[in-house]
mmCIF file of C-alpha atoms in Angstrom:
data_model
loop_
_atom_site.group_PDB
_atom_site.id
_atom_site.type_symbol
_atom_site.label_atom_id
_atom_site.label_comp_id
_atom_site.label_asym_id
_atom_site.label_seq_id
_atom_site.Cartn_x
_atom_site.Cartn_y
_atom_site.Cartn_z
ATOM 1 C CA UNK A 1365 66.169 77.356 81.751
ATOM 2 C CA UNK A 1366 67.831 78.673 78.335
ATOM 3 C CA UNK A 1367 71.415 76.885 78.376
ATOM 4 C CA UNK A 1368 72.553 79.978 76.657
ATOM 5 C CA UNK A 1369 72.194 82.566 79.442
ATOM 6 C CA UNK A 1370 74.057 79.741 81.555
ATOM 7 C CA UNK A 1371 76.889 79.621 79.467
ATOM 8 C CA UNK A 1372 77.156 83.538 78.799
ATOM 9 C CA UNK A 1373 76.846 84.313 82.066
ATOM 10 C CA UNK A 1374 79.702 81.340 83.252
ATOM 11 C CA UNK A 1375 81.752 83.392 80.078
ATOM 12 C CA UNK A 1376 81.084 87.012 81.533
ATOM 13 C CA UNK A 1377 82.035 85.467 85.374
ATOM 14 C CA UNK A 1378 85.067 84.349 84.291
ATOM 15 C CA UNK A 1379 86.144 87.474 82.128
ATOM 16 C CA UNK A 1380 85.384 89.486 85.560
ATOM 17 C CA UNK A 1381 88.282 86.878 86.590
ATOM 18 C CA UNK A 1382 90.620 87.677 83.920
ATOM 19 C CA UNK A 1383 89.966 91.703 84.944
ATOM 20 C CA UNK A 1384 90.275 90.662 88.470
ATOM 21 C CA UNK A 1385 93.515 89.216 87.947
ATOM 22 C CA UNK A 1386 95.336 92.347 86.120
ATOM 23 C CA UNK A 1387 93.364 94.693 88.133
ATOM 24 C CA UNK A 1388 94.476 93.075 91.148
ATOM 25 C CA UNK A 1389 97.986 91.432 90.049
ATOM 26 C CA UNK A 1390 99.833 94.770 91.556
ATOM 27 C CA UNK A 1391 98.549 93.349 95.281
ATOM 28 C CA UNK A 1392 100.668 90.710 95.387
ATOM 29 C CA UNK A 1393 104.307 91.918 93.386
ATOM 30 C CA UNK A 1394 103.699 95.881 93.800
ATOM 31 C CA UNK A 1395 106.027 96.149 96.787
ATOM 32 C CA UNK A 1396 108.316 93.286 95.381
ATOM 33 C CA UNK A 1397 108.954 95.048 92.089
ATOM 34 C CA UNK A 1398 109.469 98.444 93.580
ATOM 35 C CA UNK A 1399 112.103 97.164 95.992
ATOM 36 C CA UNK A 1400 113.922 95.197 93.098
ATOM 37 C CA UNK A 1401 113.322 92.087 95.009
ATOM 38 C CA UNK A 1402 112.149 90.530 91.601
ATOM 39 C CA UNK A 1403 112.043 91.808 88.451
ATOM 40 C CA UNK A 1404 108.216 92.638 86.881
ATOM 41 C CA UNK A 1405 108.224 89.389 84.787
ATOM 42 C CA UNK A 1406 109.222 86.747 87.500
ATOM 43 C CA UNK A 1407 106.939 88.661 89.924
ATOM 44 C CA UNK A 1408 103.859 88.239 87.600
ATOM 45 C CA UNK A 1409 105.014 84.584 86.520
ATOM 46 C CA UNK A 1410 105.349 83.651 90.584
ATOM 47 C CA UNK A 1411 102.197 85.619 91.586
ATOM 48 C CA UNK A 1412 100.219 83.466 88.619
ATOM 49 C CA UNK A 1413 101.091 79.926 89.884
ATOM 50 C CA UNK A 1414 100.860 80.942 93.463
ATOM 51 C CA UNK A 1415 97.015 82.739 92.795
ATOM 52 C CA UNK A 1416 96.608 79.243 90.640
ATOM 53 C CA UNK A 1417 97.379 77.286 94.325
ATOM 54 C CA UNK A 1418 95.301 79.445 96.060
ATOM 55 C CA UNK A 1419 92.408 79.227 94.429
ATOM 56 C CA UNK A 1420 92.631 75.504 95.607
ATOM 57 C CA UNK A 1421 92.863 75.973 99.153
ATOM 58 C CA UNK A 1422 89.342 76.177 100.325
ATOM 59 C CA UNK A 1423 85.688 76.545 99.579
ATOM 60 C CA UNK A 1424 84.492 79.290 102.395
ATOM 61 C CA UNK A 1425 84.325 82.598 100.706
ATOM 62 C CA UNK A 1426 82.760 80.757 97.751
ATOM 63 C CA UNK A 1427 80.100 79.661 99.831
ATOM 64 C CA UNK A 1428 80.062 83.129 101.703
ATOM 65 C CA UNK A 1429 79.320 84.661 98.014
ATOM 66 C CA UNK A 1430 76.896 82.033 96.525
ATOM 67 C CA UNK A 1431 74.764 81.992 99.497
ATOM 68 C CA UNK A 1432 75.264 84.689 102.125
ATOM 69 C CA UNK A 1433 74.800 88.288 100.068
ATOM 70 C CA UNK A 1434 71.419 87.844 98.400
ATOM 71 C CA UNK A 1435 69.022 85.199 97.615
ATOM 72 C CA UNK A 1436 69.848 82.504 94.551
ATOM 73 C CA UNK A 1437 67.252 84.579 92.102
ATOM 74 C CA UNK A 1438 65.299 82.289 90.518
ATOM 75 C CA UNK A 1439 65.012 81.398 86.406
ATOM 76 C CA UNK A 1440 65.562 83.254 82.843
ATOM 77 C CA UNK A 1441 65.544 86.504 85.367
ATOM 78 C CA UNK A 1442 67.596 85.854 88.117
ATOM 79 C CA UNK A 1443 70.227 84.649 85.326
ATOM 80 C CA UNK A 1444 70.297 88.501 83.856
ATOM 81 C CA UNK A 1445 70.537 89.380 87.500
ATOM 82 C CA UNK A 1446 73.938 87.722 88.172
ATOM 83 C CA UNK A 1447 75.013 88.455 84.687
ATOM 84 C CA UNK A 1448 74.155 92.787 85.342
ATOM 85 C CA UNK A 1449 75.870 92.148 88.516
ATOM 86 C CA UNK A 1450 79.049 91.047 86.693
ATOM 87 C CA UNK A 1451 78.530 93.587 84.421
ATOM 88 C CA UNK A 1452 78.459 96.309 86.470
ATOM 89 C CA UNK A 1453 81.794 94.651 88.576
ATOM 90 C CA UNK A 1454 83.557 94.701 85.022
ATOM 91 C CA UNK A 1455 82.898 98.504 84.470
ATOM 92 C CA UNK A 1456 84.345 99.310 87.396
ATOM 93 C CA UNK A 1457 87.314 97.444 87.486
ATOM 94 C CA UNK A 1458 88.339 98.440 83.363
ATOM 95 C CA UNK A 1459 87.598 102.425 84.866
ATOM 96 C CA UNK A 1460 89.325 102.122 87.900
ATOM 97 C CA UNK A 1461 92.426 100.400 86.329
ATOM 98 C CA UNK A 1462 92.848 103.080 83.066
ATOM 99 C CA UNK A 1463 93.228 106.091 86.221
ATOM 100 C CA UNK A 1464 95.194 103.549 88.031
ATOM 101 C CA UNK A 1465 93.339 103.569 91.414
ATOM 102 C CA UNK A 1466 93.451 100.193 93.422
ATOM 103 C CA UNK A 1467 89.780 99.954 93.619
ATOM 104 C CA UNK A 1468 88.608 96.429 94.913
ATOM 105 C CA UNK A 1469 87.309 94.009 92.346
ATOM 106 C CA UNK A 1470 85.854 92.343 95.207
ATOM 107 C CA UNK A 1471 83.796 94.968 96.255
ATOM 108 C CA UNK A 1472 82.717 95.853 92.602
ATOM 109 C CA UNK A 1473 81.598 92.567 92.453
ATOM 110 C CA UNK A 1474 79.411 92.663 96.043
ATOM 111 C CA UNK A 1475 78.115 96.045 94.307
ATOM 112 C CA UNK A 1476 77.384 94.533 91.082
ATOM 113 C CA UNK A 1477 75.198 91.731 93.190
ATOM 114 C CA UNK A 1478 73.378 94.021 95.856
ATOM 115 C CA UNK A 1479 72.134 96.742 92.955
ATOM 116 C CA UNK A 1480 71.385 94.249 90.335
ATOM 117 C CA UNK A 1481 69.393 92.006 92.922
ATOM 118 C CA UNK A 1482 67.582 95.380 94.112
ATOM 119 C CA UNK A 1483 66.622 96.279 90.224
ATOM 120 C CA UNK A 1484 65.286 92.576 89.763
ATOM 121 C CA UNK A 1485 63.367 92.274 92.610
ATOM 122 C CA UNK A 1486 65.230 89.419 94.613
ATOM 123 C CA UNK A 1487 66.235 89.663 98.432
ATOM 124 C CA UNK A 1488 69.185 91.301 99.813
ATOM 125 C CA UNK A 1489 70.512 89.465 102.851
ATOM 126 C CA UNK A 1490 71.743 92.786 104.410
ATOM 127 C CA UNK A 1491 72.241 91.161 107.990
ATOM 128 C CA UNK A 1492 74.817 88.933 105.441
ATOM 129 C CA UNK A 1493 76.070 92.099 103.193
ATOM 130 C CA UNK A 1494 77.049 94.096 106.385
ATOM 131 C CA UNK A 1495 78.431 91.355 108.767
ATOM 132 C CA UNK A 1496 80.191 89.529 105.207
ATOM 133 C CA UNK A 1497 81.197 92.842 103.458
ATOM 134 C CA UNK A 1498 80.258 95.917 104.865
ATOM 135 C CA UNK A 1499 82.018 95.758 108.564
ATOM 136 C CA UNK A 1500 85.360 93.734 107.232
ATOM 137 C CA UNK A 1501 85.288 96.279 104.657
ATOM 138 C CA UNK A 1502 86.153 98.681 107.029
ATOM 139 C CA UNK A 1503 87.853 97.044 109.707
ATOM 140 C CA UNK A 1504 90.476 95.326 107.553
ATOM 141 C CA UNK A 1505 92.379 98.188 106.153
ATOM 142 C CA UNK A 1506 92.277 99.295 109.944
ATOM 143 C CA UNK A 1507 94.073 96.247 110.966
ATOM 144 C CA UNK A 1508 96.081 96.206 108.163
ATOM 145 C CA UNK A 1509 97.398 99.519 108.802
ATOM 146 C CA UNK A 1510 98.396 98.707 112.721
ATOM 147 C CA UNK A 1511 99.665 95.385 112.062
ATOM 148 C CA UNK A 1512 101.631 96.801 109.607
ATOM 149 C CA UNK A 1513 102.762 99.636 111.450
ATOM 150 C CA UNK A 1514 103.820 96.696 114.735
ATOM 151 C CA UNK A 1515 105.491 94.409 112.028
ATOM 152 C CA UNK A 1516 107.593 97.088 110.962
ATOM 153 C CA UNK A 1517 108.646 98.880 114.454
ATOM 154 C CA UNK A 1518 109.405 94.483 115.064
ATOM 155 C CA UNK A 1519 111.631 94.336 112.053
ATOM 156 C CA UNK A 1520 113.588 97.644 112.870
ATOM 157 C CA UNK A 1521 114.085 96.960 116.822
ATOM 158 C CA UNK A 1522 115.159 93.282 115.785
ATOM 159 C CA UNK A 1523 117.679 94.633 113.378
ATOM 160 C CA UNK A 1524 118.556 97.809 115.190
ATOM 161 C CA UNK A 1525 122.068 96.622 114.746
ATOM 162 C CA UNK A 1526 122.319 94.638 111.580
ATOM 163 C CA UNK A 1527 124.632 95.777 108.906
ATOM 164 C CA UNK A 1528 121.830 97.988 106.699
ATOM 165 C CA UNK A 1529 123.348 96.392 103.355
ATOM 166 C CA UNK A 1530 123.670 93.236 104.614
ATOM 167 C CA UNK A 1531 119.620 93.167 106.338
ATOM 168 C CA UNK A 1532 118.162 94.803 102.839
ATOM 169 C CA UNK A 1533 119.604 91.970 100.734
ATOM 170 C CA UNK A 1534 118.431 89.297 103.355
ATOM 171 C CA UNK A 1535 115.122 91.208 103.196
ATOM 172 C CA UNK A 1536 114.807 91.051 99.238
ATOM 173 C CA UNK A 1537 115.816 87.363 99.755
ATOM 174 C CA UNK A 1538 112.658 87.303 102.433
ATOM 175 C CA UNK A 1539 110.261 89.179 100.647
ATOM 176 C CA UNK A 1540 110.474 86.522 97.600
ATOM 177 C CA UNK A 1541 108.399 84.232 100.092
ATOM 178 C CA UNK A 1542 106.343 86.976 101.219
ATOM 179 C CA UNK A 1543 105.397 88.088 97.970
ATOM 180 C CA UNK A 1544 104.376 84.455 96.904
ATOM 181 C CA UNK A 1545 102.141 84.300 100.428
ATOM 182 C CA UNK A 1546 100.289 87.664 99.446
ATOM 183 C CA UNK A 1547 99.641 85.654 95.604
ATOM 184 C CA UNK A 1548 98.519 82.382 97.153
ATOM 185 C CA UNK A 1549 96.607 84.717 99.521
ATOM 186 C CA UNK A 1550 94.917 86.786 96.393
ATOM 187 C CA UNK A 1551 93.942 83.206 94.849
ATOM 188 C CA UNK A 1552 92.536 81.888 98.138
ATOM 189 C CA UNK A 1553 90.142 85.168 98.220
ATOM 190 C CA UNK A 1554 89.457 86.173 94.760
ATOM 191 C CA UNK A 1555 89.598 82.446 92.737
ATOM 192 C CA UNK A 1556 86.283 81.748 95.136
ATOM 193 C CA UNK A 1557 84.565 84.944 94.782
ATOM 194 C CA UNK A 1558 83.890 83.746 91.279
ATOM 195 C CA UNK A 1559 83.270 80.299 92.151
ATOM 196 C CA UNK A 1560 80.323 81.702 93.978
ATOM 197 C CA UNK A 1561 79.012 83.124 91.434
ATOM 198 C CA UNK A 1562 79.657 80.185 88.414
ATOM 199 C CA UNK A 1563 77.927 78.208 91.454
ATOM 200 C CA UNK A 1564 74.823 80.404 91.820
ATOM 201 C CA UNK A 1565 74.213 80.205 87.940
ATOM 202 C CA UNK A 1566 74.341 76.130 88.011
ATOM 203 C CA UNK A 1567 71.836 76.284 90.877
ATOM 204 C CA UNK A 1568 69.766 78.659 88.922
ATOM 205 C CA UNK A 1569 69.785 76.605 85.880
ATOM 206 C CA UNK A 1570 68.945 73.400 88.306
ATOM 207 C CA UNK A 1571 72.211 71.933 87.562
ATOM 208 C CA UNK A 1572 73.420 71.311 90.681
ATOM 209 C CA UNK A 1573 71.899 71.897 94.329
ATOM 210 C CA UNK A 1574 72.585 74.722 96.453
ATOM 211 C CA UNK A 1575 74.548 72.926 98.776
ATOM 212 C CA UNK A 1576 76.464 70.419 96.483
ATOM 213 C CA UNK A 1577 80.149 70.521 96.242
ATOM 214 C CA UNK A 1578 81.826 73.146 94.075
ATOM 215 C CA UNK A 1579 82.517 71.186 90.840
ATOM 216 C CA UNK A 1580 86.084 70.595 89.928
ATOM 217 C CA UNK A 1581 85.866 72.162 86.408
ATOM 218 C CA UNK A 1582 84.635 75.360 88.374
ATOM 219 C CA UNK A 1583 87.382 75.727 90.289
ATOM 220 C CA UNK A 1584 89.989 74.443 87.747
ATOM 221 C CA UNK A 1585 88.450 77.609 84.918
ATOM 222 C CA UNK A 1586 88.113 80.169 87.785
ATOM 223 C CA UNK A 1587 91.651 79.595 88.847
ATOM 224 C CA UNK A 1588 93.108 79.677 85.287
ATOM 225 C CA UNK A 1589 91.691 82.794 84.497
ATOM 226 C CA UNK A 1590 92.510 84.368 87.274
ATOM 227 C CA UNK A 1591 96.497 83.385 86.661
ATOM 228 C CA UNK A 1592 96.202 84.517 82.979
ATOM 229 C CA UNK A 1593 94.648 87.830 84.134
ATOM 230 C CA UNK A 1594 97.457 87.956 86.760
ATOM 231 C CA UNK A 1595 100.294 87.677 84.179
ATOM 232 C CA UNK A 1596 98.683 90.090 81.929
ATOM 233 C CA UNK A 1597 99.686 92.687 84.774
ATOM 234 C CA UNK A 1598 98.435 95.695 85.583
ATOM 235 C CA UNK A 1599 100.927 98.218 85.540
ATOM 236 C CA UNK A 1600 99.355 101.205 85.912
ATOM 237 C CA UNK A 1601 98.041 99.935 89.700
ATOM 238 C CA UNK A 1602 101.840 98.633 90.390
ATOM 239 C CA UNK A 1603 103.087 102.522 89.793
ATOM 240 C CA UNK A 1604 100.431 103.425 92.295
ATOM 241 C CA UNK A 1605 101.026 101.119 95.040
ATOM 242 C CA UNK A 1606 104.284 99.905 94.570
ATOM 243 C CA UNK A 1607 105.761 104.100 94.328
ATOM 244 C CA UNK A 1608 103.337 106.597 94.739
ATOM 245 C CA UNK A 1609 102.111 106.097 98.317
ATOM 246 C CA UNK A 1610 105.797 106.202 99.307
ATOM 247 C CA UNK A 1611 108.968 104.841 98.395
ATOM 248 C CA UNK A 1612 109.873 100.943 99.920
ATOM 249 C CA UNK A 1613 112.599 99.409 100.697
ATOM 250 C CA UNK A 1614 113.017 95.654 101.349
ATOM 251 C CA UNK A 1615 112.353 95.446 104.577
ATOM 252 C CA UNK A 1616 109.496 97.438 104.462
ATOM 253 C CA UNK A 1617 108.092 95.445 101.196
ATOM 254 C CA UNK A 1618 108.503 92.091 103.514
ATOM 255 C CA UNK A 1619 106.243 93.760 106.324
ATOM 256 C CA UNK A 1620 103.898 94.916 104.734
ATOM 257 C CA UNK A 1621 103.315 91.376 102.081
ATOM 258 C CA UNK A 1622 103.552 89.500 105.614
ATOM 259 C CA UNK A 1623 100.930 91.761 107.196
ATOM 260 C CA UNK A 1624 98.631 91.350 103.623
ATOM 261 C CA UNK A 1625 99.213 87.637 103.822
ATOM 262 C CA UNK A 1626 98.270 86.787 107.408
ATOM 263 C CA UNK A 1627 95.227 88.805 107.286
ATOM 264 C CA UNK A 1628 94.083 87.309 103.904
ATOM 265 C CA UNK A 1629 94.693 83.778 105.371
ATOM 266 C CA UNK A 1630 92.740 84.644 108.725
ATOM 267 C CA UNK A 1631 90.163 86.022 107.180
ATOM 268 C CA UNK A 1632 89.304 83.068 104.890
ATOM 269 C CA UNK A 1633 90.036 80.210 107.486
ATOM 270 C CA UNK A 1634 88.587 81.771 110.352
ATOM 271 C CA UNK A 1635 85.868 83.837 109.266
ATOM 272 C CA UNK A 1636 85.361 82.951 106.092
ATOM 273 C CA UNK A 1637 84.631 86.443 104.843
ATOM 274 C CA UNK A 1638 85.704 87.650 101.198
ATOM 275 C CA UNK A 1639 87.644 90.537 102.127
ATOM 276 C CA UNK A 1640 89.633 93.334 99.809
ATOM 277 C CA UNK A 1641 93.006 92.348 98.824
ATOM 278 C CA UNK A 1642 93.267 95.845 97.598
ATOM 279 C CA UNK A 1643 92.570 97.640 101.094
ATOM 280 C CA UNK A 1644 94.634 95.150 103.484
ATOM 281 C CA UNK A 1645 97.852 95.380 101.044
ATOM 282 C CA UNK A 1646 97.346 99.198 100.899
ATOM 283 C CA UNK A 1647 96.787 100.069 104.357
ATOM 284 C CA UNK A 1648 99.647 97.602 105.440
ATOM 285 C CA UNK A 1649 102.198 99.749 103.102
ATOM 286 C CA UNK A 1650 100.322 103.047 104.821
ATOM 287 C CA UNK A 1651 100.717 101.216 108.429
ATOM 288 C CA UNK A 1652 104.754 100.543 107.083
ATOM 289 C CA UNK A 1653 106.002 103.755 105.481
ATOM 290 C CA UNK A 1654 104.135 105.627 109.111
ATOM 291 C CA UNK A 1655 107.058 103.977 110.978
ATOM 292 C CA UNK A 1656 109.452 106.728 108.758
ATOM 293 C CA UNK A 1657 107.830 109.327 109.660
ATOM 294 C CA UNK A 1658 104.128 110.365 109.594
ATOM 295 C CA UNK A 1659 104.523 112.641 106.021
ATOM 296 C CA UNK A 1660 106.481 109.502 104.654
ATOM 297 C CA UNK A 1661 103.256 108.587 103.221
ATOM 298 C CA UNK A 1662 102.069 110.608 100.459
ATOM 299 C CA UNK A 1663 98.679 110.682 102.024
ATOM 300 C CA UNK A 1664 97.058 113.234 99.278
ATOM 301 C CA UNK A 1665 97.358 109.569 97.195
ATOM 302 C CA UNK A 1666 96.175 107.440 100.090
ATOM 303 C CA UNK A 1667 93.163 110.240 100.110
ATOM 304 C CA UNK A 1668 92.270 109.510 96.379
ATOM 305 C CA UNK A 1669 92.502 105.804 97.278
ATOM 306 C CA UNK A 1670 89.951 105.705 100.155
ATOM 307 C CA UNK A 1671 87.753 107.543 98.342
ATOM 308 C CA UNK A 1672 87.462 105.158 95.449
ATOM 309 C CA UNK A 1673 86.625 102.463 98.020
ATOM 310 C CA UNK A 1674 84.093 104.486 99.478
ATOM 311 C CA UNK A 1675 82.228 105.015 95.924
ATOM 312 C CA UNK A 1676 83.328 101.118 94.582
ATOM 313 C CA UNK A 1677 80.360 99.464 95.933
ATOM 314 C CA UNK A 1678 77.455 101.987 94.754
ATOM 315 C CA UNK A 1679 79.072 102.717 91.784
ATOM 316 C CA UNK A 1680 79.206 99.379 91.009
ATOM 317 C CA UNK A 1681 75.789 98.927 92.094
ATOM 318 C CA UNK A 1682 74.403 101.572 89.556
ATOM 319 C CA UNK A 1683 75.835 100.118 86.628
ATOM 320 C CA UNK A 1684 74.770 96.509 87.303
ATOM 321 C CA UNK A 1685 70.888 98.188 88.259
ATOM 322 C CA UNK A 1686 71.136 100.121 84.163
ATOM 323 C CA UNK A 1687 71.966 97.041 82.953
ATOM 324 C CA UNK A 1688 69.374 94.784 84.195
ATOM 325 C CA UNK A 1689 67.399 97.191 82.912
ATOM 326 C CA UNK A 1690 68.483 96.966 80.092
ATOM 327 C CA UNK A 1691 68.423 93.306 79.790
ATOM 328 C CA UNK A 1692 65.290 93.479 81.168
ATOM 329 C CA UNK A 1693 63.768 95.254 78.262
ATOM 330 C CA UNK A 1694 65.587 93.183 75.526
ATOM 331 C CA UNK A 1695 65.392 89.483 76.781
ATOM 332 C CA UNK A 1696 63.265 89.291 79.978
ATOM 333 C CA UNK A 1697 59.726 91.319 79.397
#
């Protein structure tokens, strides 16, 4: 196995990371820096450490990612396949984030995997890609949006008679923890969707076994990047979500980081199935601002926003197939 398409394709994994965390950073402190609740710097600092923690927390969705989606391609060849695939997840994200659309990195990334394994030649576990990816894809922003929607008709029936100055400075108070759950959330998910990757190159390169532990130094690089990439920021995303869908207030910030949070947290525990930070913290501030009033939501925005998750995955999918292609020509024939 040539060491050096090991360590450039460890590199390129954890500089889809870094983009990961900018791209992604407006998940967690969106609806916290909208409602003043913390100002843009403290938010990003916070939503580092706390993605930092996360990434700690388990092993699932790494496993989910190294072993589930498509079979561990196998020398020189299946190491251009996982390095397209990150390729292609890269492209996406750097697009998505100069129009400012809260695409999911995760799903680039499953994209980047399933086209760049159908170019090389290697297995697609589709029973895994559509029970993994493909039906929490759709179901989460769906739950997201009605738990959202229930935590916020809660919140407003069990303050129905709280002084409306005195509730929206308890709730900026509140949504400090919140916001800090939807960050150690974002590092529980997204840390380990790299991890399964860094893990699928060390098995390819017969440094470790398939089912060995996730090294420590893995884990420790995945999660730093992903902070520094979180602190970076990505501001143009934060506009998006955090104002352009519809205007929050504290309370409404709190409900819909709580809903983002507990679904992030179920989802990794219990089903262990790398879902989009992106769509559960988007539909949960849809699901929220609905409790207004229906045309609260500025849904010609939520519109756009669907439709670049519809066209994440094969989009994704293209670019990593071209570039296997292309790597195919230059290194592999």
């Amino acid at each position: 196995m040539d060491t050096f398409a090991l360590i450039v394709t460890i590199g390129v994994a954890l500089g889809f990371t870094y983009t990961n965390g900018f791209h992604d950073s407006a998940n967690a402190i969106a609806t916290s820096v909208s409602t003043r609740a913390l100002t843009p710097r403290a938010a990003l600092a916070m939503a580092a450490v706390m993605n930092l923690a996360g990434a700690f927390l388990g092993s699932g969705v790494a496993h989910t990612v190294s072993q589930g989606l498509i079979e561990t391609p196998q020398g020189n060849r299946g190491m251009w396949i996982l390095f397209s695939a990150l390729v292609g997840a890269i492209v996406w994200n750097l697009i998505t984030w100069y129009f400012g659309l809260p695409s999911s990195s995760s799903h680039a990334l499953f994209g980047g995997m399933v086209g760049a394994a159908l170019a090389g030649g290697t297995e697609v576990l589709w029973g895994g890609v559509i029970d993994k990816v493909v039906i929490p894809m759709f179901l989460s922003p769906v739950v997201g949006l009605i738990v959202g929607y229930l935590v916020m008709v809660a919140i407003l029936w069990m303050f129905r008679r709280a002084n409306p100055h005195k509730a929206k400075r308890g709730f900026r108070i509140a949504q400090t923890v919140s916001a800090a759950g939807m960050a150690l959330g974002h590092g529980l998910q997204d840390a380990q969707k790299t991890m399964g990757i860094v893990v699928m190159a060390l098995v390819i390169a017969d440094v470790q076994g398939a089912d060995d532990p996730i090294p420590v130094w893995v884990k420790i690089a995945c999660a730093v990047m992903l902070s520094l990439g979180t602190y970076a920021g990505g501001w143009r995303i934060m506009r998006t979500l955090g104002r352009k869908i519809i205007e929050l207030d504290p309370p409404q910030g709190f409900a819909a980081e709580t809903t983002g949070a507990s679904i992030m947290f179920a989802t990794a525990f219990l089903f262990k199935a790398p879902i989009s930070t992106t769509h559960v913290i988007t539909s949960a501030i849809m699901g929220v601002g609905a409790t207004k009033r229906v045309n609260a939501v500025r849904w010609g925005v939520a519109k756009n926003i669907i439709l670049g998750w519809f066209i994440t995955m094969p989009a994704a999918a293209l670019v990593a197939a071209v570039c296997f292609w292309l790597a195919d020509l230059a290194f592999v024939s």
